[in-house]
Amino acid sequence: MEKAEIEKCAYCGKPGKEKGKFCSDECKRRYEKELQKDQRNIRYFLLGIGIGILCLFAGTIIGRKWAEGGGLILTGLTIFIFPFTTPETVKWLGYKRAKVLGRTLGILVIAAGGWILIGID
């Protein structure tokens, strides 16, 4: 027998009421506001990730650790500023907690880039 899945609020991650997607009208309003903001910022996220990956790739090809570290730091900063997560993560944790997780992972990527820069010969 399968366990009945408890519906969680899509914004805060708390158990929702009945079969609704949100636990309150306030959470619904905040969720919609955040989604609109995210849609405006997606191009900056993609640009930051793209440039960071290009720097990382170029640093690997030319053998420059500073470019590799800089690329990771730029990628981490982009993830920290625009902490977009997967729909599955949002469903699992709720929108707010998923953003916190995204920012935490961004900090870890920044730290990895700093570690590469500090390890320069």
Coordinates of C-alpha atoms in Angstrom, one line a residue:
M1 CA 0.0 0.0 0.0
E2 CA 1.4 3.4 -1.0
K3 CA 1.5 6.3 1.5
A4 CA -0.7 9.2 0.6
E5 CA 1.4 12.2 -0.4
I6 CA 0.9 15.3 1.7
E7 CA 0.5 18.3 -0.4
K8 CA 3.0 21.1 0.4
C9 CA 2.7 24.8 -0.2
A10 CA 4.6 25.6 -3.4
Y11 CA 6.0 28.8 -1.8
C12 CA 6.9 28.1 1.8
G13 CA 7.0 24.2 1.8
K14 CA 4.6 23.9 4.7
P15 CA 1.8 21.3 4.5
G16 CA -1.0 22.9 2.4
K17 CA -4.7 22.9 3.0
E18 CA -6.7 20.2 1.3
K19 CA -5.4 19.7 -2.3
G20 CA -4.5 23.4 -2.9
K21 CA -1.1 24.4 -4.2
F22 CA -0.6 27.1 -1.5
C23 CA -1.2 27.2 2.2
S24 CA -2.5 30.8 2.1
D25 CA -3.4 33.6 -0.3
E26 CA -0.3 35.5 0.9
C27 CA 2.0 32.6 -0.2
K28 CA 0.3 32.5 -3.6
R29 CA 0.8 36.2 -4.1
R30 CA 4.4 36.1 -3.1
Y31 CA 5.0 33.0 -5.3
E32 CA 3.5 34.8 -8.4
K33 CA 5.6 37.9 -7.7
E34 CA 8.8 35.9 -7.4
L35 CA 8.1 34.0 -10.6
Q36 CA 7.6 37.3 -12.5
K37 CA 10.9 38.6 -11.1
D38 CA 12.6 35.3 -12.1
Q39 CA 11.3 35.5 -15.6
R40 CA 12.8 38.9 -16.0
N41 CA 16.2 37.8 -14.7
I42 CA 16.6 34.5 -16.6
R43 CA 18.6 36.2 -19.4
Y44 CA 21.2 37.5 -16.9
F45 CA 21.4 34.1 -15.3
L46 CA 22.1 32.5 -18.6
L47 CA 24.6 35.2 -19.6
G48 CA 26.5 34.8 -16.3
I49 CA 26.6 31.0 -16.4
G50 CA 27.7 31.1 -20.1
I51 CA 30.5 33.6 -19.5
G52 CA 31.7 31.7 -16.4
I53 CA 31.7 28.4 -18.3
L54 CA 33.6 30.0 -21.2
C55 CA 36.2 31.4 -18.8
L56 CA 36.5 28.0 -17.1
F57 CA 36.9 26.2 -20.5
A58 CA 39.3 28.8 -21.9
G59 CA 41.4 28.6 -18.7
T60 CA 41.6 24.8 -19.1
I61 CA 42.7 25.0 -22.7
I62 CA 45.3 27.7 -22.2
G63 CA 46.5 26.3 -18.9
R64 CA 45.8 29.4 -16.8
K65 CA 44.5 28.6 -13.3
W66 CA 43.4 32.3 -12.7
A67 CA 40.9 31.9 -15.7
E68 CA 39.6 28.6 -14.3
G69 CA 39.2 30.1 -10.8
G70 CA 37.7 33.3 -12.1
G71 CA 35.2 31.3 -14.3
L72 CA 34.1 29.3 -11.2
I73 CA 33.8 32.4 -9.1
L74 CA 31.7 34.1 -11.8
T75 CA 29.5 31.0 -12.1
G76 CA 29.1 30.9 -8.3
L77 CA 28.2 34.5 -8.1
T78 CA 25.6 34.1 -10.8
I79 CA 24.1 31.1 -9.0
F80 CA 24.2 33.1 -5.7
I81 CA 22.5 36.2 -7.2
F82 CA 20.0 34.2 -9.3
P83 CA 19.4 31.0 -7.3
F84 CA 17.2 29.2 -9.9
T85 CA 16.5 25.6 -8.9
T86 CA 14.7 22.7 -10.6
P87 CA 10.9 22.3 -10.4
E88 CA 11.5 19.1 -8.6
T89 CA 13.5 20.9 -5.9
V90 CA 10.8 23.5 -5.6
K91 CA 8.2 20.8 -5.2
W92 CA 10.3 19.0 -2.6
L93 CA 11.3 22.0 -0.5
G94 CA 9.1 24.9 -1.5
Y95 CA 10.2 28.0 -3.4
K96 CA 11.8 29.8 -0.4
R97 CA 13.9 26.9 0.8
A98 CA 14.9 26.0 -2.8
K99 CA 16.3 29.5 -3.2
V100 CA 18.2 29.1 0.1
L101 CA 19.7 25.8 -1.2
G102 CA 20.6 27.5 -4.6
R103 CA 22.4 30.3 -2.8
T104 CA 24.2 27.8 -0.6
L105 CA 25.4 25.9 -3.6
G106 CA 26.5 29.2 -5.2
I107 CA 28.6 29.9 -2.2
L108 CA 30.2 26.5 -2.5
V109 CA 31.0 27.1 -6.2
I110 CA 32.6 30.5 -5.3
A111 CA 34.7 28.8 -2.6
A112 CA 35.9 26.2 -5.1
G113 CA 36.9 29.0 -7.5
G114 CA 38.7 30.8 -4.6
W115 CA 40.5 27.5 -3.7
I116 CA 41.7 27.2 -7.3
L117 CA 43.0 30.8 -7.2
I118 CA 44.7 30.4 -3.9
G119 CA 46.4 27.3 -5.2
I120 CA 48.1 29.2 -8.0
D121 CA 51.8 28.4 -8.3

